């Protein structure tokens, strides 16, 4: 009828500006192998390099007129016609490729890559989540009025990877990459324990030659052991659409992951000394099991076993986990209802 529908994303000002380091994202995209290029007509490496060239475009705008920075901060992006966007990317992409990959590319070949990239980042009405109104593209509008949406970069990266499947062997690689990055990210939070002679953190707890459980990351804070189970499960597009079956399945995963982490902690409490670990010698008196995922998970209920506090879930992102460990006293964590006492 006469209702006017605006397909422009709205963002709060505090979320409108930030720095995204895509260097760590590329290895994950490369795991998708040929399927990425077959679907999108561009390699993961070239897609990331084009994002770099895109960031260079707004950096040039800021240098030419500092007032443009205010526009980027308040609006989360900048206006650009498709032709200007294409011209700038064709000009800067070869330099990015030469700098980071050490390879040259002709202008004609660069134009093909850029055209594929612009197609990939362009807003398409059939790829909007109709319930959440979240775009899959970065480039909005028509030739007369168009906009590069910098706030949607993470959503864009999630969406282009979310529709592709990994083989079982590469899923293991992805899980290992996430665990290694998590271990490194939590480096300033307490100290790692259960190291073997090579200095690597032991993943499996053995008693009499038999494994009783494993953890992906363990940090000791005083007499407290934080046992982290890392889960790098993709979120399917059906979940973002609000499909009941997909949401129910994901919520089921969350409960299963918490149960698994709790079982490992309970076994360690009843068996504090094993073949390759010794909680007594480490002076550990309490264990808190936590699940960590790359995503902010949807938790539909306020059950105490799913939360560490009023606002902090037990199924937590790396950033939330690091903030919690650095900002909470170990003695306060020890009194949490989900913490086990040995």
GROMACS .gro file of C-alpha atoms in nm:
model
  342
    1UNK     CA    1   0.000   0.000   0.000
    2UNK     CA    2   0.126   0.344   0.099
    3UNK     CA    3   0.370   0.209   0.359
    4UNK     CA    4   0.725   0.314   0.293
    5UNK     CA    5   0.989   0.050   0.369
    6UNK     CA    6   1.344   0.172   0.426
    7UNK     CA    7   1.614  -0.087   0.363
    8UNK     CA    8   1.891   0.113   0.526
    9UNK     CA    9   2.060  -0.050   0.827
   10UNK     CA   10   2.049   0.141   1.155
   11UNK     CA   11   2.344   0.132   1.394
   12UNK     CA   12   2.406   0.287   1.732
   13UNK     CA   13   2.689   0.539   1.719
   14UNK     CA   14   2.912   0.344   1.958
   15UNK     CA   15   2.921   0.053   1.712
   16UNK     CA   16   2.978   0.264   1.403
   17UNK     CA   17   3.355   0.277   1.397
   18UNK     CA   18   3.628   0.026   1.469
   19UNK     CA   19   3.923  -0.162   1.329
   20UNK     CA   20   3.884  -0.513   1.191
   21UNK     CA   21   4.197  -0.721   1.143
   22UNK     CA   22   4.115  -0.965   0.864
   23UNK     CA   23   4.456  -1.130   0.867
   24UNK     CA   24   4.335  -1.406   1.098
   25UNK     CA   25   4.020  -1.457   0.891
   26UNK     CA   26   4.197  -1.554   0.568
   27UNK     CA   27   4.317  -1.900   0.687
   28UNK     CA   28   3.957  -1.991   0.771
   29UNK     CA   29   3.833  -1.883   0.428
   30UNK     CA   30   4.117  -2.075   0.262
   31UNK     CA   31   3.991  -2.393   0.428
   32UNK     CA   32   3.688  -2.366   0.199
   33UNK     CA   33   3.923  -2.435  -0.092
   34UNK     CA   34   3.789  -2.443  -0.446
   35UNK     CA   35   3.426  -2.427  -0.333
   36UNK     CA   36   3.471  -2.059  -0.239
   37UNK     CA   37   3.601  -1.960  -0.582
   38UNK     CA   38   3.351  -2.179  -0.765
   39UNK     CA   39   3.062  -2.010  -0.587
   40UNK     CA   40   3.180  -1.650  -0.584
   41UNK     CA   41   3.416  -1.626  -0.882
   42UNK     CA   42   3.699  -1.491  -0.667
   43UNK     CA   43   3.962  -1.656  -0.448
   44UNK     CA   44   3.960  -1.604  -0.067
   45UNK     CA   45   4.297  -1.428  -0.091
   46UNK     CA   46   4.177  -1.183  -0.356
   47UNK     CA   47   3.855  -1.118  -0.162
   48UNK     CA   48   4.053  -1.022   0.150
   49UNK     CA   49   4.294  -0.809  -0.056
   50UNK     CA   50   3.998  -0.629  -0.213
   51UNK     CA   51   3.868  -0.556   0.137
   52UNK     CA   52   4.207  -0.403   0.208
   53UNK     CA   53   4.179  -0.192  -0.105
   54UNK     CA   54   3.829  -0.091   0.006
   55UNK     CA   55   3.964   0.026   0.343
   56UNK     CA   56   4.232   0.220   0.154
   57UNK     CA   57   3.955   0.401  -0.032
   58UNK     CA   58   3.802   0.550   0.282
   59UNK     CA   59   4.148   0.624   0.421
   60UNK     CA   60   4.211   0.836   0.111
   61UNK     CA   61   3.880   1.013   0.169
   62UNK     CA   62   3.978   1.095   0.528
   63UNK     CA   63   4.318   1.229   0.422
   64UNK     CA   64   4.161   1.447   0.154
   65UNK     CA   65   3.906   1.593   0.398
   66UNK     CA   66   3.918   1.515   0.774
   67UNK     CA   67   3.546   1.591   0.797
   68UNK     CA   68   3.489   1.264   0.612
   69UNK     CA   69   3.606   1.082   0.927
   70UNK     CA   70   3.313   1.230   1.117
   71UNK     CA   71   3.077   1.099   0.850
   72UNK     CA   72   3.231   0.751   0.873
   73UNK     CA   73   3.207   0.751   1.253
   74UNK     CA   74   2.844   0.869   1.263
   75UNK     CA   75   2.713   0.678   0.961
   76UNK     CA   76   2.935   0.371   0.967
   77UNK     CA   77   3.049   0.407   0.606
   78UNK     CA   78   3.079   0.645   0.314
   79UNK     CA   79   2.893   0.727  -0.010
   80UNK     CA   80   3.050   0.603  -0.332
   81UNK     CA   81   2.914   0.540  -0.679
   82UNK     CA   82   2.966   0.198  -0.834
   83UNK     CA   83   3.193   0.348  -1.100
   84UNK     CA   84   3.411   0.532  -0.846
   85UNK     CA   85   3.431   0.219  -0.634
   86UNK     CA   86   3.534   0.010  -0.935
   87UNK     CA   87   3.791   0.264  -1.055
   88UNK     CA   88   3.959   0.292  -0.715
   89UNK     CA   89   3.971  -0.084  -0.655
   90UNK     CA   90   4.117  -0.156  -1.000
   91UNK     CA   91   4.383   0.103  -0.930
   92UNK     CA   92   4.476  -0.011  -0.576
   93UNK     CA   93   4.413  -0.388  -0.582
   94UNK     CA   94   4.726  -0.471  -0.791
   95UNK     CA   95   4.943  -0.284  -0.540
   96UNK     CA   96   4.791  -0.476  -0.248
   97UNK     CA   97   4.846  -0.803  -0.434
   98UNK     CA   98   5.209  -0.720  -0.511
   99UNK     CA   99   5.278  -0.609  -0.154
  100UNK     CA  100   5.118  -0.904   0.028
  101UNK     CA  101   5.157  -1.190  -0.222
  102UNK     CA  102   5.459  -1.072  -0.419
  103UNK     CA  103   5.276  -1.135  -0.748
  104UNK     CA  104   5.179  -0.896  -1.025
  105UNK     CA  105   4.849  -0.884  -1.210
  106UNK     CA  106   4.748  -0.709  -1.531
  107UNK     CA  107   4.488  -0.434  -1.529
  108UNK     CA  108   4.247  -0.653  -1.728
  109UNK     CA  109   4.281  -0.940  -1.481
  110UNK     CA  110   4.247  -0.698  -1.191
  111UNK     CA  111   3.925  -0.564  -1.344
  112UNK     CA  112   3.777  -0.916  -1.353
  113UNK     CA  113   3.868  -0.973  -0.988
  114UNK     CA  114   3.724  -0.636  -0.887
  115UNK     CA  115   3.401  -0.697  -1.079
  116UNK     CA  116   3.361  -1.031  -0.901
  117UNK     CA  117   3.429  -0.861  -0.566
  118UNK     CA  118   3.178  -0.582  -0.626
  119UNK     CA  119   2.919  -0.841  -0.723
  120UNK     CA  120   2.999  -1.029  -0.402
  121UNK     CA  121   2.963  -0.725  -0.173
  122UNK     CA  122   2.660  -0.572  -0.348
  123UNK     CA  123   2.333  -0.573  -0.161
  124UNK     CA  124   2.079  -0.815  -0.304
  125UNK     CA  125   1.720  -0.801  -0.186
  126UNK     CA  126   1.680  -1.179  -0.202
  127UNK     CA  127   1.966  -1.220   0.048
  128UNK     CA  128   1.819  -1.010   0.327
  129UNK     CA  129   1.719  -1.183   0.647
  130UNK     CA  130   1.355  -1.075   0.636
  131UNK     CA  131   1.308  -1.122   1.009
  132UNK     CA  132   1.625  -0.952   1.134
  133UNK     CA  133   1.672  -0.716   0.837
  134UNK     CA  134   2.046  -0.779   0.827
  135UNK     CA  135   2.221  -0.727   0.495
  136UNK     CA  136   2.462  -0.973   0.342
  137UNK     CA  137   2.631  -0.707   0.129
  138UNK     CA  138   2.846  -0.401   0.195
  139UNK     CA  139   2.745  -0.191  -0.104
  140UNK     CA  140   2.395  -0.043  -0.093
  141UNK     CA  141   2.173   0.163  -0.316
  142UNK     CA  142   2.145   0.265  -0.678
  143UNK     CA  143   2.374   0.456  -0.912
  144UNK     CA  144   2.221   0.782  -0.801
  145UNK     CA  145   2.256   0.719  -0.428
  146UNK     CA  146   2.491   0.448  -0.303
  147UNK     CA  147   2.678   0.372   0.017
  148UNK     CA  148   2.966   0.147   0.134
  149UNK     CA  149   2.863   0.001   0.471
  150UNK     CA  150   3.176  -0.060   0.679
  151UNK     CA  151   2.971  -0.176   0.979
  152UNK     CA  152   2.857  -0.487   0.793
  153UNK     CA  153   3.205  -0.629   0.724
  154UNK     CA  154   3.191  -0.899   0.993
  155UNK     CA  155   2.837  -0.998   0.898
  156UNK     CA  156   2.947  -1.005   0.535
  157UNK     CA  157   3.242  -1.235   0.612
  158UNK     CA  158   3.022  -1.467   0.817
  159UNK     CA  159   2.759  -1.483   0.546
  160UNK     CA  160   2.994  -1.566   0.259
  161UNK     CA  161   3.151  -1.849   0.459
  162UNK     CA  162   2.830  -1.970   0.625
  163UNK     CA  163   2.678  -2.102   0.306
  164UNK     CA  164   2.970  -2.332   0.227
  165UNK     CA  165   3.042  -2.669   0.385
  166UNK     CA  166   3.376  -2.800   0.509
  167UNK     CA  167   3.486  -3.161   0.478
  168UNK     CA  168   3.539  -3.354   0.802
  169UNK     CA  169   3.918  -3.333   0.774
  170UNK     CA  170   3.906  -2.956   0.737
  171UNK     CA  171   3.662  -2.923   1.025
  172UNK     CA  172   3.933  -3.072   1.247
  173UNK     CA  173   4.181  -2.819   1.110
  174UNK     CA  174   3.936  -2.535   1.175
  175UNK     CA  175   3.882  -2.652   1.533
  176UNK     CA  176   4.257  -2.668   1.592
  177UNK     CA  177   4.304  -2.317   1.452
  178UNK     CA  178   4.037  -2.177   1.683
  179UNK     CA  179   4.187  -2.354   1.986
  180UNK     CA  180   4.534  -2.220   1.907
  181UNK     CA  181   4.406  -1.865   1.859
  182UNK     CA  182   4.207  -1.888   2.182
  183UNK     CA  183   4.510  -2.012   2.377
  184UNK     CA  184   4.717  -1.725   2.241
  185UNK     CA  185   4.443  -1.467   2.305
  186UNK     CA  186   4.411  -1.571   2.669
  187UNK     CA  187   4.787  -1.546   2.721
  188UNK     CA  188   4.760  -1.270   2.982
  189UNK     CA  189   4.488  -1.443   3.183
  190UNK     CA  190   4.646  -1.652   3.455
  191UNK     CA  191   4.890  -1.923   3.351
  192UNK     CA  192   4.860  -2.242   3.144
  193UNK     CA  193   4.903  -2.572   3.324
  194UNK     CA  194   4.924  -2.942   3.237
  195UNK     CA  195   5.221  -2.880   3.007
  196UNK     CA  196   5.411  -3.184   2.883
  197UNK     CA  197   5.791  -3.202   2.843
  198UNK     CA  198   5.772  -3.018   2.511
  199UNK     CA  199   5.595  -2.725   2.677
  200UNK     CA  200   5.265  -2.782   2.498
  201UNK     CA  201   4.944  -2.772   2.698
  202UNK     CA  202   4.805  -3.121   2.742
  203UNK     CA  203   4.462  -3.166   2.586
  204UNK     CA  204   4.375  -3.502   2.741
  205UNK     CA  205   4.361  -3.603   3.107
  206UNK     CA  206   4.478  -3.960   3.160
  207UNK     CA  207   4.431  -4.191   3.458
  208UNK     CA  208   4.607  -4.527   3.444
  209UNK     CA  209   4.661  -4.495   3.070
  210UNK     CA  210   4.293  -4.423   3.005
  211UNK     CA  211   4.154  -4.082   2.904
  212UNK     CA  212   3.887  -3.945   3.138
  213UNK     CA  213   3.834  -3.621   2.947
  214UNK     CA  214   3.997  -3.342   2.754
  215UNK     CA  215   3.997  -2.963   2.744
  216UNK     CA  216   4.095  -2.721   2.472
  217UNK     CA  217   4.232  -2.450   2.699
  218UNK     CA  218   4.313  -2.443   3.072
  219UNK     CA  219   4.408  -2.134   3.274
  220UNK     CA  220   4.508  -2.128   3.639
  221UNK     CA  221   4.425  -1.820   3.847
  222UNK     CA  222   4.557  -1.878   4.196
  223UNK     CA  223   4.381  -2.188   4.329
  224UNK     CA  224   4.120  -2.174   4.054
  225UNK     CA  225   4.129  -2.377   3.730
  226UNK     CA  226   3.924  -2.239   3.440
  227UNK     CA  227   3.850  -2.530   3.206
  228UNK     CA  228   3.756  -2.405   2.858
  229UNK     CA  229   3.592  -2.624   2.596
  230UNK     CA  230   3.619  -2.452   2.256
  231UNK     CA  231   3.345  -2.511   1.996
  232UNK     CA  232   3.386  -2.376   1.642
  233UNK     CA  233   3.052  -2.490   1.500
  234UNK     CA  234   2.916  -2.285   1.211
  235UNK     CA  235   2.576  -2.120   1.240
  236UNK     CA  236   2.358  -2.214   0.941
  237UNK     CA  237   2.165  -1.957   0.743
  238UNK     CA  238   1.839  -2.119   0.855
  239UNK     CA  239   1.920  -2.013   1.213
  240UNK     CA  240   1.958  -1.649   1.109
  241UNK     CA  241   1.623  -1.672   0.929
  242UNK     CA  242   1.464  -1.785   1.255
  243UNK     CA  243   1.380  -2.135   1.132
  244UNK     CA  244   1.236  -2.317   1.435
  245UNK     CA  245   1.414  -2.643   1.367
  246UNK     CA  246   1.753  -2.474   1.325
  247UNK     CA  247   1.710  -2.265   1.641
  248UNK     CA  248   1.600  -2.571   1.841
  249UNK     CA  249   1.899  -2.769   1.713
  250UNK     CA  250   2.143  -2.491   1.808
  251UNK     CA  251   1.995  -2.459   2.157
  252UNK     CA  252   2.029  -2.835   2.194
  253UNK     CA  253   2.399  -2.803   2.107
  254UNK     CA  254   2.444  -2.539   2.378
  255UNK     CA  255   2.304  -2.769   2.646
  256UNK     CA  256   2.513  -3.061   2.520
  257UNK     CA  257   2.830  -2.851   2.528
  258UNK     CA  258   2.763  -2.737   2.885
  259UNK     CA  259   2.692  -3.097   2.992
  260UNK     CA  260   3.018  -3.212   2.834
  261UNK     CA  261   3.223  -2.940   3.007
  262UNK     CA  262   3.055  -3.018   3.341
  263UNK     CA  263   3.131  -3.391   3.310
  264UNK     CA  264   3.501  -3.325   3.252
  265UNK     CA  265   3.516  -3.090   3.553
  266UNK     CA  266   3.334  -3.343   3.774
  267UNK     CA  267   3.575  -3.620   3.674
  268UNK     CA  268   3.874  -3.403   3.757
  269UNK     CA  269   3.723  -3.317   4.094
  270UNK     CA  270   3.681  -3.683   4.184
  271UNK     CA  271   4.020  -3.775   4.036
  272UNK     CA  272   4.250  -3.478   4.109
  273UNK     CA  273   4.567  -3.678   4.038
  274UNK     CA  274   4.624  -3.859   3.710
  275UNK     CA  275   4.902  -3.993   3.490
  276UNK     CA  276   4.974  -3.658   3.323
  277UNK     CA  277   4.829  -3.403   3.566
  278UNK     CA  278   4.823  -3.329   3.939
  279UNK     CA  279   4.575  -3.076   4.069
  280UNK     CA  280   4.698  -3.123   4.426
  281UNK     CA  281   5.055  -3.028   4.343
  282UNK     CA  282   4.920  -2.735   4.138
  283UNK     CA  283   4.732  -2.624   4.452
  284UNK     CA  284   4.400  -2.612   4.266
  285UNK     CA  285   4.092  -2.619   4.486
  286UNK     CA  286   3.817  -2.511   4.246
  287UNK     CA  287   3.729  -2.576   3.880
  288UNK     CA  288   3.504  -2.364   3.660
  289UNK     CA  289   3.403  -2.526   3.328
  290UNK     CA  290   3.321  -2.283   3.045
  291UNK     CA  291   3.231  -2.320   2.676
  292UNK     CA  292   3.381  -2.073   2.428
  293UNK     CA  293   3.256  -2.016   2.072
  294UNK     CA  294   3.341  -1.756   1.804
  295UNK     CA  295   2.981  -1.633   1.807
  296UNK     CA  296   2.756  -1.454   2.052
  297UNK     CA  297   2.517  -1.741   2.107
  298UNK     CA  298   2.142  -1.701   2.148
  299UNK     CA  299   2.048  -1.822   2.498
  300UNK     CA  300   1.670  -1.819   2.539
  301UNK     CA  301   1.644  -1.900   2.910
  302UNK     CA  302   1.782  -1.758   3.234
  303UNK     CA  303   1.880  -2.088   3.393
  304UNK     CA  304   2.171  -2.042   3.641
  305UNK     CA  305   2.373  -2.322   3.480
  306UNK     CA  306   2.386  -2.118   3.159
  307UNK     CA  307   2.516  -1.798   3.318
  308UNK     CA  308   2.815  -1.684   3.523
  309UNK     CA  309   2.629  -1.375   3.639
  310UNK     CA  310   2.338  -1.154   3.548
  311UNK     CA  311   2.472  -1.069   3.202
  312UNK     CA  312   2.765  -1.308   3.141
  313UNK     CA  313   2.681  -1.648   2.987
  314UNK     CA  314   2.882  -1.966   3.033
  315UNK     CA  315   2.878  -2.010   2.656
  316UNK     CA  316   3.099  -1.716   2.587
  317UNK     CA  317   3.302  -1.545   2.313
  318UNK     CA  318   3.683  -1.514   2.344
  319UNK     CA  319   3.655  -1.140   2.412
  320UNK     CA  320   3.392  -1.190   2.683
  321UNK     CA  321   3.595  -1.469   2.839
  322UNK     CA  322   3.914  -1.261   2.850
  323UNK     CA  323   3.727  -0.963   2.998
  324UNK     CA  324   3.566  -1.186   3.260
  325UNK     CA  325   3.893  -1.348   3.368
  326UNK     CA  326   4.080  -1.016   3.382
  327UNK     CA  327   3.798  -0.826   3.551
  328UNK     CA  328   3.683  -1.078   3.813
  329UNK     CA  329   3.867  -1.182   4.128
  330UNK     CA  330   3.948  -1.558   4.141
  331UNK     CA  331   3.784  -1.581   4.486
  332UNK     CA  332   3.462  -1.441   4.339
  333UNK     CA  333   3.473  -1.692   4.052
  334UNK     CA  334   3.528  -1.969   4.309
  335UNK     CA  335   3.193  -1.883   4.473
  336UNK     CA  336   3.001  -1.905   4.144
  337UNK     CA  337   2.725  -2.165   4.151
  338UNK     CA  338   2.879  -2.338   3.846
  339UNK     CA  339   3.225  -2.371   4.005
  340UNK     CA  340   3.320  -2.717   4.136
  341UNK     CA  341   3.513  -2.764   4.460
  342UNK     CA  342   3.771  -3.041   4.476
   0.00000   0.00000   0.00000
